Coordinates of C-alpha atoms and ligand atoms in Angstrom, one line a residue:
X1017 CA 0.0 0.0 0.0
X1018 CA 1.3 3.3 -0.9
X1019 CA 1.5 6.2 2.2
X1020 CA -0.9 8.8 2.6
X1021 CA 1.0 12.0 2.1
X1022 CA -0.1 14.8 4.7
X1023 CA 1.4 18.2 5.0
X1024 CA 2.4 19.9 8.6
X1025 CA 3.5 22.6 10.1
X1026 CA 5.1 21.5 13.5
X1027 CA 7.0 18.6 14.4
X1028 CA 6.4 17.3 17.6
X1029 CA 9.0 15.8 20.0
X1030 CA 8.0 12.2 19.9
X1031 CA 7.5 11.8 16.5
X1032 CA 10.0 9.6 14.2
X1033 CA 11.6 11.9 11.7
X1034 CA 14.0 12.0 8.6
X1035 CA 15.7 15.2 8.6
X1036 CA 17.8 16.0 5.2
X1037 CA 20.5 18.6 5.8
X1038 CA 23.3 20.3 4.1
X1039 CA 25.5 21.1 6.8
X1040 CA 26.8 18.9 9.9
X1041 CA 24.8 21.0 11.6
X1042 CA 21.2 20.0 13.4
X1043 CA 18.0 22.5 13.2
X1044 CA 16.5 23.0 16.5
X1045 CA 13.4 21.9 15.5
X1046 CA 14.4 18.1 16.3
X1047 CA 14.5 17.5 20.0
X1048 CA 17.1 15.1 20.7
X1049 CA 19.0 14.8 24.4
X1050 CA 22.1 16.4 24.5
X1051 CA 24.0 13.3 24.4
X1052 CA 22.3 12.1 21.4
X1053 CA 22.9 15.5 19.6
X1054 CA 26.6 15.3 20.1
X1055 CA 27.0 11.4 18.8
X1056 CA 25.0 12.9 15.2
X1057 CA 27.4 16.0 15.1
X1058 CA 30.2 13.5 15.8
X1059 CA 28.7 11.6 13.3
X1060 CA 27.8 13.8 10.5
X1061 CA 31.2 15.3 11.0
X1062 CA 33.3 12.1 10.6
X1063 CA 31.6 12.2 6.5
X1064 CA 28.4 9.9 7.5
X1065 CA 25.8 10.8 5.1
X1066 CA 23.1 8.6 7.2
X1067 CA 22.7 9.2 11.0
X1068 CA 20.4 7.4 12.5
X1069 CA 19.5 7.6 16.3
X1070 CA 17.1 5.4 18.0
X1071 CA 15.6 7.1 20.9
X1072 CA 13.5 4.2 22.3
X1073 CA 10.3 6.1 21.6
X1074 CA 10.9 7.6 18.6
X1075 CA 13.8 7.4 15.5
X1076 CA 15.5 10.4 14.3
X1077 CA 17.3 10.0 10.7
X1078 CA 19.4 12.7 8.9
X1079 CA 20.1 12.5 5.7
X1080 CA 23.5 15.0 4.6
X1081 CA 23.3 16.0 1.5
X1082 CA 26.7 16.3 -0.1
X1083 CA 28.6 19.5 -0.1
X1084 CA 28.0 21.6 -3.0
X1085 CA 25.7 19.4 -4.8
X1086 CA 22.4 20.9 -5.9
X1087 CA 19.7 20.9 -9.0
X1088 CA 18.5 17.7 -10.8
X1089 CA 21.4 15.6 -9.2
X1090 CA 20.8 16.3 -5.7
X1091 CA 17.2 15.6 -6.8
X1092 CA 18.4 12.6 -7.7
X1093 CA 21.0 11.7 -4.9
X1094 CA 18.0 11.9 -2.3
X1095 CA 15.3 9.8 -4.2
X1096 CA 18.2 7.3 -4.1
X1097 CA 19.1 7.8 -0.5
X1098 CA 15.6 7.1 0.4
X1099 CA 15.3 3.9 -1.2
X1100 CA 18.8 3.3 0.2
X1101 CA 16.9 3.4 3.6
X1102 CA 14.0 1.9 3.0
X1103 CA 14.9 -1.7 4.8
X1104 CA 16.0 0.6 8.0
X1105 CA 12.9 2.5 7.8
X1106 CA 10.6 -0.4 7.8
X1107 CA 13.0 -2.2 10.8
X1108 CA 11.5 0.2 12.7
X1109 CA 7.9 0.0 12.1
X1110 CA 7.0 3.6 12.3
X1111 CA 3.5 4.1 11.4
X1112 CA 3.7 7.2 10.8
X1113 CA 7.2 9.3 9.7
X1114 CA 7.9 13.3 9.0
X1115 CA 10.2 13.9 6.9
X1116 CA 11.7 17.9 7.2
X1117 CA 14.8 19.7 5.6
X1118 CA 16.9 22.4 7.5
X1119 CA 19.2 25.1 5.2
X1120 CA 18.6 22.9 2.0
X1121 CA 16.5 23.3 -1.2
X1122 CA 12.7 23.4 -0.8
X1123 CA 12.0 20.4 -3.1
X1124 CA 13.9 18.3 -1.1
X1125 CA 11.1 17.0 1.5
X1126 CA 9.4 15.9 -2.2
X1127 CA 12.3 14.6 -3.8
X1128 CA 12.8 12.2 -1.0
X1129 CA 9.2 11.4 -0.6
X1130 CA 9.0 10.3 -3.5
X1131 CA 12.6 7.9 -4.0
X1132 CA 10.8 6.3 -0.8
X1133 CA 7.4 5.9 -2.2
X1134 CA 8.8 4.6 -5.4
X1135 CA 11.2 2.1 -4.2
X1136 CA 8.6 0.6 -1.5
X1137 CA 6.1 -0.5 -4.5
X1138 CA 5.5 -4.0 -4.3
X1139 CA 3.5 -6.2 -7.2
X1140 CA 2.3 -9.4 -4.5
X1141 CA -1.2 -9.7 -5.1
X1142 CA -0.7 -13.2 -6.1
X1143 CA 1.1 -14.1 -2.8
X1144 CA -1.4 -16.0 -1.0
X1145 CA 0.9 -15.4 2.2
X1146 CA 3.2 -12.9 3.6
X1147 CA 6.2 -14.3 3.1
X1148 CA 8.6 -11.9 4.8
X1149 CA 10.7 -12.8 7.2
X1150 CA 10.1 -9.1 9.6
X1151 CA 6.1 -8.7 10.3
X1152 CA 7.2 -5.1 10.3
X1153 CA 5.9 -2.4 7.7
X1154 CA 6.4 0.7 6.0
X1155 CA 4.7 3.9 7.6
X1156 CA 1.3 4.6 6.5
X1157 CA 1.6 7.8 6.7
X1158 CA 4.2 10.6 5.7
X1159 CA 4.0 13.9 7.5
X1160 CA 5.4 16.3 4.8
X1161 CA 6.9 19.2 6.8
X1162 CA 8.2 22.4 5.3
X1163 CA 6.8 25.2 2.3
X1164 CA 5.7 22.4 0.2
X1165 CA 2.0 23.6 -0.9
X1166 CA -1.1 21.7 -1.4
X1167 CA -0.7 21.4 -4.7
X1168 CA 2.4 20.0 -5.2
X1169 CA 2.0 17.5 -2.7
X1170 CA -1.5 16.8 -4.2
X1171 CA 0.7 16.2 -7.9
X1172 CA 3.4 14.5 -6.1
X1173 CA 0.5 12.4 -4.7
X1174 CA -1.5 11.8 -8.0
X1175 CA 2.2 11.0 -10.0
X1176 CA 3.5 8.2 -7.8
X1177 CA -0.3 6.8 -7.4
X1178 CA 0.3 6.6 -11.2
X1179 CA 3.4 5.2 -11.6
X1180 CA 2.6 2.7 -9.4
X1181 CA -0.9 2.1 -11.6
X1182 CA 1.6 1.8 -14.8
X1183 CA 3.4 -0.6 -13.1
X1184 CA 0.5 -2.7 -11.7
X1185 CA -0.6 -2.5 -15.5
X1186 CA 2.3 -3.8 -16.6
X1187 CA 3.7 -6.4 -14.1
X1188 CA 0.2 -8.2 -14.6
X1189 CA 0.7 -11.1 -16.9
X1190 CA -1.6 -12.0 -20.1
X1191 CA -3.2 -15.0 -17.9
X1192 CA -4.9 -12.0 -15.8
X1193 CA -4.8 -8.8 -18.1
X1194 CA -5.3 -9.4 -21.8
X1195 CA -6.7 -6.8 -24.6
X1196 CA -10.4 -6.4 -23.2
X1197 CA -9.4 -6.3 -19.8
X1198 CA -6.4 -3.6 -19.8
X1199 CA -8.8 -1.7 -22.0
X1200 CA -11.4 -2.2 -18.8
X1201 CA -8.6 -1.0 -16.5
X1202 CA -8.3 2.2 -18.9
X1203 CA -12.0 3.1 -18.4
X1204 CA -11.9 2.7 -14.9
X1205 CA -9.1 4.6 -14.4
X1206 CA -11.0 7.3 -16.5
X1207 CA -13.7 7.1 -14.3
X1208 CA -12.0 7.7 -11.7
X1209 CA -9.9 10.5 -12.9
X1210 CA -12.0 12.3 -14.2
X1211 CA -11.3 11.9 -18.2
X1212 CA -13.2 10.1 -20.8
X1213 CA -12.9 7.1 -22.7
X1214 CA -13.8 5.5 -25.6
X1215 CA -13.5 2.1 -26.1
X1216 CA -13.6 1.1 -29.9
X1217 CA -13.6 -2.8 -30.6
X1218 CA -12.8 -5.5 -33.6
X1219 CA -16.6 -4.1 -35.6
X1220 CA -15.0 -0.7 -35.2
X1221 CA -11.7 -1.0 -35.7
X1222 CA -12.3 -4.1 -39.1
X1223 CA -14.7 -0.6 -40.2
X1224 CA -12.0 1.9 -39.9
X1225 CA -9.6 -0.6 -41.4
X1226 CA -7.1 -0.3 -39.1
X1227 CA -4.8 -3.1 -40.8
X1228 CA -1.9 -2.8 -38.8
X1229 CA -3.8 -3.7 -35.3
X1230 CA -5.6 -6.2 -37.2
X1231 CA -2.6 -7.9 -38.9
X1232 CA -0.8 -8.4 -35.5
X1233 CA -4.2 -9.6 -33.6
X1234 CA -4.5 -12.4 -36.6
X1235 CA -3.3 -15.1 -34.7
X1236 CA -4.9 -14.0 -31.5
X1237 CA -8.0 -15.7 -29.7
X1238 CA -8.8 -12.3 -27.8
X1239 CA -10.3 -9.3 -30.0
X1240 CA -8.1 -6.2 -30.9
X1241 CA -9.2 -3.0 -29.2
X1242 CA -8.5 0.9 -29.7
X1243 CA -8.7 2.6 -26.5
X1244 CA -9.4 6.7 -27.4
X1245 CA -8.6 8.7 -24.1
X1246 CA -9.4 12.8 -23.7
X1247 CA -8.6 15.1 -21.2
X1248 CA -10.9 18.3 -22.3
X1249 CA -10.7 20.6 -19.2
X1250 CA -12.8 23.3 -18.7
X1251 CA -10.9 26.0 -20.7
X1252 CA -8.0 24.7 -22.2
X1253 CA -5.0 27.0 -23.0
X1254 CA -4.4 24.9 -26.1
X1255 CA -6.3 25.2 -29.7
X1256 CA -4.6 22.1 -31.1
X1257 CA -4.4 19.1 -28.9
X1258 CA -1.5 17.1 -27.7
X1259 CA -2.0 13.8 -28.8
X1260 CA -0.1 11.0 -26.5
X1261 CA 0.0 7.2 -28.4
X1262 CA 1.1 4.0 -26.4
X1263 CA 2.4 0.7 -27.5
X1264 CA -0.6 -1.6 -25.8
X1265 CA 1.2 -5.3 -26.8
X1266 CA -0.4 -7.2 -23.9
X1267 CA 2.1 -10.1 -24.5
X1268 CA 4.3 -10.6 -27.6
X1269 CA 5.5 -13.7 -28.2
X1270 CA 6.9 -12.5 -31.9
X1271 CA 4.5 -14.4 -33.6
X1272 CA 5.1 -17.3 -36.4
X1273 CA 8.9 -15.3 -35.9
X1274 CA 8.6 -16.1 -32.4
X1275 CA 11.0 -14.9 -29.5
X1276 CA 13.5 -17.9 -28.8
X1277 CA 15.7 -18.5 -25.3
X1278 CA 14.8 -16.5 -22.8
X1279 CA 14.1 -13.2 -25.1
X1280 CA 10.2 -13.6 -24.4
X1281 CA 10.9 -12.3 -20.6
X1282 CA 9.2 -9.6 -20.0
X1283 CA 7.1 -9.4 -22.9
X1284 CA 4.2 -9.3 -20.7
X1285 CA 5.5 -5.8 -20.0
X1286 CA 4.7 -4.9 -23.7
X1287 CA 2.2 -2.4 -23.2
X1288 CA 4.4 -0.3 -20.7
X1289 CA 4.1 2.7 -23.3
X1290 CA 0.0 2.0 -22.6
X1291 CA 0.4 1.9 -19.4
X1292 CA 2.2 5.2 -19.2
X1293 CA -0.1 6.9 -21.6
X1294 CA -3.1 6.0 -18.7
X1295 CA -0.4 6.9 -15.9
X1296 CA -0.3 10.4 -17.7
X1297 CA -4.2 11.2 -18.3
X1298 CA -4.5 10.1 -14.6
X1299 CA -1.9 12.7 -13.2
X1300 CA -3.2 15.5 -15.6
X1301 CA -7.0 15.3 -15.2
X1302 CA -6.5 14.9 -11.4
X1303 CA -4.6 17.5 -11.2
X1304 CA -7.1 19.6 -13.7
X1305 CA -4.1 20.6 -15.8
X1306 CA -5.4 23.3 -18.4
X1307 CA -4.2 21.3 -21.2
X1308 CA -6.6 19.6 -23.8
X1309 CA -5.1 15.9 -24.7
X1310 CA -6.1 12.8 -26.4
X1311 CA -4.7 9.3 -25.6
X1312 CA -4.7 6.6 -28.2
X1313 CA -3.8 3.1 -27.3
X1314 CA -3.9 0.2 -29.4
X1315 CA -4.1 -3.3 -28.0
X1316 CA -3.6 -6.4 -28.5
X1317 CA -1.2 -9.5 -28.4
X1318 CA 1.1 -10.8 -30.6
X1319 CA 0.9 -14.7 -30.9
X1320 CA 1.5 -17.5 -33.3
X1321 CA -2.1 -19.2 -34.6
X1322 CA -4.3 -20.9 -36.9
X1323 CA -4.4 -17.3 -38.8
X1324 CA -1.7 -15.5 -37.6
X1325 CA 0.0 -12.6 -39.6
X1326 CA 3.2 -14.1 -41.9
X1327 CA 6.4 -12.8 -42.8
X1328 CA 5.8 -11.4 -46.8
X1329 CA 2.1 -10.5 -45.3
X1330 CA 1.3 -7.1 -47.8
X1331 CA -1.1 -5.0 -45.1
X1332 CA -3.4 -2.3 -46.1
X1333 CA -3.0 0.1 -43.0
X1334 CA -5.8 2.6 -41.7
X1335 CA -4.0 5.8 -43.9
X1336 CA -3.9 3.5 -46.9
X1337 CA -0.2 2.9 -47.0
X1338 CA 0.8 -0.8 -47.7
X1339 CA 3.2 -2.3 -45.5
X1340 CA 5.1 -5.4 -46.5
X1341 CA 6.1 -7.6 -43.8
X1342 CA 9.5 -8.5 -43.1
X1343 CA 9.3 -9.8 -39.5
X1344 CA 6.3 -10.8 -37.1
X1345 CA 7.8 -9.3 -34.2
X1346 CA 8.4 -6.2 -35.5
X1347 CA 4.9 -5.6 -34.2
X1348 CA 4.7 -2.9 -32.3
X1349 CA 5.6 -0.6 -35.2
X1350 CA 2.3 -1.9 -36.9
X1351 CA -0.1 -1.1 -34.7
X1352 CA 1.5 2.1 -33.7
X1353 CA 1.2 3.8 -37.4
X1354 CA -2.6 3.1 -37.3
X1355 CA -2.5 5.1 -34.1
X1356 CA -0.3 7.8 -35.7
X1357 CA -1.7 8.7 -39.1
X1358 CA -5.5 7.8 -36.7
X1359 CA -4.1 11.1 -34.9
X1360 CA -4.2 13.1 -37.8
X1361 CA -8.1 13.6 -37.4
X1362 CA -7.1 15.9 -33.7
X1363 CA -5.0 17.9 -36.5
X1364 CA -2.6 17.9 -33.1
X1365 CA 0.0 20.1 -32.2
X1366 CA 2.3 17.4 -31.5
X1367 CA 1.8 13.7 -31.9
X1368 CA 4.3 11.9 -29.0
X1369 CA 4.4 8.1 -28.8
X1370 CA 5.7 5.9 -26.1
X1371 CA 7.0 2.4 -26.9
X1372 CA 8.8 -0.5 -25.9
X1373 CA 9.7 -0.8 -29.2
X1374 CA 13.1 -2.0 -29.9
X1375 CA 15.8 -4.1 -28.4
X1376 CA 18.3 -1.7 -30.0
X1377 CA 17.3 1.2 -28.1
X1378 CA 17.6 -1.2 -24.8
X1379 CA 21.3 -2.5 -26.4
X1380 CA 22.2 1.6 -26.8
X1381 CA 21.6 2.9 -23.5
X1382 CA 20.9 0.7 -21.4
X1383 CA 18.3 1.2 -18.7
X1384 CA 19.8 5.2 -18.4
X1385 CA 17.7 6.8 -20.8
X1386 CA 14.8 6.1 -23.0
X1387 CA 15.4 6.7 -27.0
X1388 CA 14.2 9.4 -28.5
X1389 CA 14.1 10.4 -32.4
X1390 CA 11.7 13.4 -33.4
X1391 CA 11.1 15.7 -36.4
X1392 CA 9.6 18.5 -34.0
X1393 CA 10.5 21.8 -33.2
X1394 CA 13.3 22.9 -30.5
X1395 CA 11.3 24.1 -28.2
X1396 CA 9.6 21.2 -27.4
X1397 CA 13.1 18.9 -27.4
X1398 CA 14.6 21.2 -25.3
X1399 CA 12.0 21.2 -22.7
X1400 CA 11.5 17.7 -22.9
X1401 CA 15.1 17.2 -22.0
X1402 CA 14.5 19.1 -19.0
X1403 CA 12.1 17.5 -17.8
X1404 CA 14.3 14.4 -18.3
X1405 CA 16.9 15.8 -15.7
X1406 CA 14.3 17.3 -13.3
X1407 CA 12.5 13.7 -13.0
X1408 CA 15.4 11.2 -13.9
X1409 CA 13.9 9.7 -16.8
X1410 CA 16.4 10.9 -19.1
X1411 CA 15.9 11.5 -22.7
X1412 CA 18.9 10.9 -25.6
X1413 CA 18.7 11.9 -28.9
X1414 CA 19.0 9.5 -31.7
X1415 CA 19.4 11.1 -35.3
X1416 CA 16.7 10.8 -37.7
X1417 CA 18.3 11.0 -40.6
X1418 CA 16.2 10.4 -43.7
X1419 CA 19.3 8.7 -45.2
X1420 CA 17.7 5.8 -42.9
X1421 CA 14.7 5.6 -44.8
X1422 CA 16.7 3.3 -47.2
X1423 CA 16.4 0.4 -44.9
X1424 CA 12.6 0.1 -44.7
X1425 CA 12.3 0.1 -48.9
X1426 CA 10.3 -2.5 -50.0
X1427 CA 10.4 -3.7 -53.4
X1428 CA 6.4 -5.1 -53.3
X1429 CA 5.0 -2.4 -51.3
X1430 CA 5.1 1.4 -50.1
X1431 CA 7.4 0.4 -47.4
X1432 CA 8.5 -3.0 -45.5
X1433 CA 8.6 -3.3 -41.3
X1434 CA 12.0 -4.0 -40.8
X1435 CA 15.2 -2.7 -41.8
X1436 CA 18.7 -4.7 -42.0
X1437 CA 20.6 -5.1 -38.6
X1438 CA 22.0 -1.9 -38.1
X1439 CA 20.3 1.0 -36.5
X1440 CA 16.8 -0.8 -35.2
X1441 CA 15.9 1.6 -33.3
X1442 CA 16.3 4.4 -35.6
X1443 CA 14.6 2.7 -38.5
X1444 CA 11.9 1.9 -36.2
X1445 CA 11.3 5.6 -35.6
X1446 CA 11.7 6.3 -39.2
X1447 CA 9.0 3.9 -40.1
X1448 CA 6.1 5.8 -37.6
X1449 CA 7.8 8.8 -38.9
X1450 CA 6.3 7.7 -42.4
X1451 CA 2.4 7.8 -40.6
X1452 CA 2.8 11.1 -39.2
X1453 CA 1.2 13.9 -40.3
X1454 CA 2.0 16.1 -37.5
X1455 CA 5.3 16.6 -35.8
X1456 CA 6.1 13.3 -33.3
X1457 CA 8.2 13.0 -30.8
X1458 CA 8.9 9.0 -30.4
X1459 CA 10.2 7.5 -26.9
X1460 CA 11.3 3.9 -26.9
X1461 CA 11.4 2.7 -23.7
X1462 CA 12.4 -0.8 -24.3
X1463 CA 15.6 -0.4 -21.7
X1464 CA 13.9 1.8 -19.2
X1465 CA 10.3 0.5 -18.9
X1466 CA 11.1 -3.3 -18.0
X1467 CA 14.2 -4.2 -16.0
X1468 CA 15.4 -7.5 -14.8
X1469 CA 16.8 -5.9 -11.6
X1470 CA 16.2 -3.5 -9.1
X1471 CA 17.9 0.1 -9.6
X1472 CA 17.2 2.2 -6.5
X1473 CA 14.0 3.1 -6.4
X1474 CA 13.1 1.9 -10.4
X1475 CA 11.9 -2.3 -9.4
X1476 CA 12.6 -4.8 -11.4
X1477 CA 9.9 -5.5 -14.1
X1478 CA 7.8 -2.4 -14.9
X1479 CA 9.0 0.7 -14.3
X1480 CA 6.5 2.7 -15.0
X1481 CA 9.2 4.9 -16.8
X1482 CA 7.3 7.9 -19.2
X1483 CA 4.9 8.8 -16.5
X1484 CA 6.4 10.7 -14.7
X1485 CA 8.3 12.7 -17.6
X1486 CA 5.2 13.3 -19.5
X1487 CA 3.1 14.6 -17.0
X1488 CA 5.6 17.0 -16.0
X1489 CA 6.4 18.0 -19.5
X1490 CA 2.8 18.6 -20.1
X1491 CA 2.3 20.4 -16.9
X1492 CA 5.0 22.6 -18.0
X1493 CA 3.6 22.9 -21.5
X1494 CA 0.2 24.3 -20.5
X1495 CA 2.2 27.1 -17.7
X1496 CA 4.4 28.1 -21.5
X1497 CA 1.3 28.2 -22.9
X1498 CA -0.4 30.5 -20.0
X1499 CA 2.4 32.9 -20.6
X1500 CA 1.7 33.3 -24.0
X1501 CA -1.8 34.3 -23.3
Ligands
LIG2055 N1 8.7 -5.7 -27.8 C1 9.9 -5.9 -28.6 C2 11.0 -5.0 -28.2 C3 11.6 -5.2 -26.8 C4 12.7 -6.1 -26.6 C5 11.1 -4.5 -25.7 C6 13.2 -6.2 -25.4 C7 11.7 -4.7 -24.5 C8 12.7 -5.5 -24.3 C9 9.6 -5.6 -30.1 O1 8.3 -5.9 -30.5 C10 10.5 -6.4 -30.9 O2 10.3 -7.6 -30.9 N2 11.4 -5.8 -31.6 C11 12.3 -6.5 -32.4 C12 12.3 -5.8 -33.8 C13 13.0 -6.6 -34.9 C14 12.3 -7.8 -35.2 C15 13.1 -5.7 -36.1 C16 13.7 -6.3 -31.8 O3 14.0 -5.3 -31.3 O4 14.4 -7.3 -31.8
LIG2056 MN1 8.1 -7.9 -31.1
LIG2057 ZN1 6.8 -5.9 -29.1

């Protein structure tokens, strides 16, 4: 269960607190016996960056920042230190826990917040008992001390309750959440947020001819479906909307060119860029963000069948381009260019896709940052990058040459769905590039959205990597937008 996040204004001397600092110096606004003040000086002097003193009735932790360090790395450095602490924390079985700062940036109370959140998520619904060896728990409750205002503590709320929705999305298997039911887990989370979904299944989707979705769901015993989310607030600062589109592959086995050894791990994590479209609508329309978007999520898996899709397949896709098939599991791309050239009808702003599309991008950088290639304007690269730093989930830039578009020729049709070995995740990107009409931005989270093993506060399996840098950048897209006005 994820804390409760409560602001305060006064720390009281027998509650349990984490304290960050930035000097070896201790605020007065932590009681502590005189004895117990000089063993954290001693401490905190000696180069400890964690002091931790157990009073018997209550636990005092300080967390030194390091000297000089500041901006999107100390950010960083605390969410870190938090989930570096999160075994002591729950030793102690503190039900509830403040967390304060003394002399150091504002954020900080957040930052750390949230690196604890984040790395206490746990996917063990299926457990049918507790198998932990201490019956102790996490606290229920934070007590957020400091400036921090309603509202960001309301966002900071709303954006981990979201990441850990994406990753609940994504660490379910296919056994328990194929196309109809993550497309059920959309609506309700719509209907909880607050934004509106439409739900558009096989009959809709055969009518729009959507033969990308429909190739890769031949083999399949579960339907396709097209998930269409909006997030029309009230008054909008934008004309044109911002159109988000997420890889929904519920499981991808490659189909007839199926995934041999172990390379079908994970691939129930498939739909992480789905996932993290829904995480985003969540955050925004809870947080009534001024900004009219629309979500489009195609779904479905990718199996071998009776029927199934076959490599020299020639598709008819939904903007009448013909697509000849070179590979099976080169799926993703397929149903993502319906989605894209479907956007075209929002006449969007900006299209921006999220995808685990490519074992390339994973091979290039690792689980450090997620790929992107786009043909849209600096501004929007620039501020996406910044977000990258502010929230960890680091963007790189890939070129997107149209020299690449050599790879993806096709000889029997307008263009073919793989390219030769080098460059995947490039010619990936070129290929959706093909279906846009509108300036895209295209994330590949393949290395970042499913892991194997822990890192800090990002668990193993999903992520939930995209949420949290899309919601900001959006956030921070409707304030530019405000300015403007
Ligand atoms: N879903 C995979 C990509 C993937 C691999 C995501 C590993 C996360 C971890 C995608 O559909 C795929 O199979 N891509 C192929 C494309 C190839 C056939 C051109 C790949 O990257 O090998
Ligand atoms: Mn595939
Ligand atoms: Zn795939």
């Amino acid at each position: 269960m994820k804390p409760e996040l409560r602001k305060i204004h006064r720390i009281t001397p027998d509650q349990s607190v984490v304290c960050i600092i930035g000097k070896d110096e201790i605020p007065d606004t932590i009681v502590l016996t005189r004895e117990e003040r000089e063993y954290a000086v001693k401490q905190l002097r000696t180069g400890e960056e964690i002091v931790f003193i157990n009073s018997y009735f209550k636990c005092t932790y300080f967390v030194r920042i390091k000297d000089g360090l500041s901006g999107f790395k100390a950010s960083e450095e605390l969410r870190k230190a938090a989930s570096g602490m999160k075994k002591l924390i729950r030793s102690n079985d503190h039900i509830e826990l403040v967390i304060t700062s003394w002399d150091v940036y504002e954020r900080s109370v957040a930052d750390f917040a949230e690196g604890l959140i984040l790395s206490i998520y746990k996917f063990d619904k299926y457990k049918t008992k507790d198998e932990d060896d201490v019956p102790k728990k996490y606290p229920s409750v934070l007590l957020l001390h400091g400036n921090l205002g309603r509202a960001e503590i309301k966002w900071l709320d709303d954006l981990t309750d979201a990441v850990y929705l994406a990753r609940d999305l994504i660490n379910e298997p296919v056994n328990h959440l194929n196309s109809l039911a993550l497309a059920s887990e959309i609506e309700k989370t719509g209907k909880n947020a607050g934004f509106r979904v439409e739900v558009l299944n096989k009959g809709k989707i055969e009518a729009l001819k959507m033969g990308g979705l429909l190739s890769v769901n031949k083999g399949s015993v579960d339907p396709p479906v097209f998930c269409i989310l909006e997030w029309h607030p009230q008054k909008p600062v934008n004309s044109k909307p911002f159109v988000l589109v997420g890889k929904g592959i519920v499981y991808d086995t490659g189909g007839l060119n199926i995934k041999t050894g172990d390379y079908m791990m994970l691939m129930k994590g498939d739909m992480a860029g789905a996932a993290a479209v829904t995480g985003v609508f969540h955050t925004l329309a809870k947080n009534n963000v001024p900004l009219h978007i629309i979500g489009l999520i195609p779904i479905t898996d990718n199996r071998p069948g009776g029927n199934a899709f076959t490599q020299g397949d020639i598709i008819t896709m939904f903007n009448k381009m013909t697509v000849e098939v070179g590979n099976t599991d080169a799926e993703g791309r397929l149903i993502l260019a319906d989605a894209i050239s479907y956007a075209s009808k929002y006449k969007p702003e900006l299209i921006i896709d999220v995808a685990t599309l490519t074992g390339s991008a994973a091979s290039t950088f690792g689980n450090q940052a997620m790929a992107m290639m786009t043909n849209a304007g600096r501004k929007y690269i620039d501020l996406l990058a910044e977000c990258g730093n502010e929230v960890y989930e680091r963007v790189a830039e890939l070129p997107f040459y149209d020299e690449y578009n050599e790879a993806i020729k096709s000889s029997v049709a307008d263009i073919r769905n793989i390219g030769g070995r080098e460059a995947g995740a490039i010619t990936a990107g070129k290929f959706l590039e093909h279906f846009a009409e509108y300036p895209i931005i295209h994330l590949d989270i393949a290395g970042t959205g499913l892991l194997k093993k822990d890192d800090h506060y990002r668990l193993k399996e999903g992520t939930g990597s995209g949420v949290r840098l899309l919601s900001l950048f959006l956030k921070k897209t409707a304030e530019e937008y405000k300015k403007l006005k």
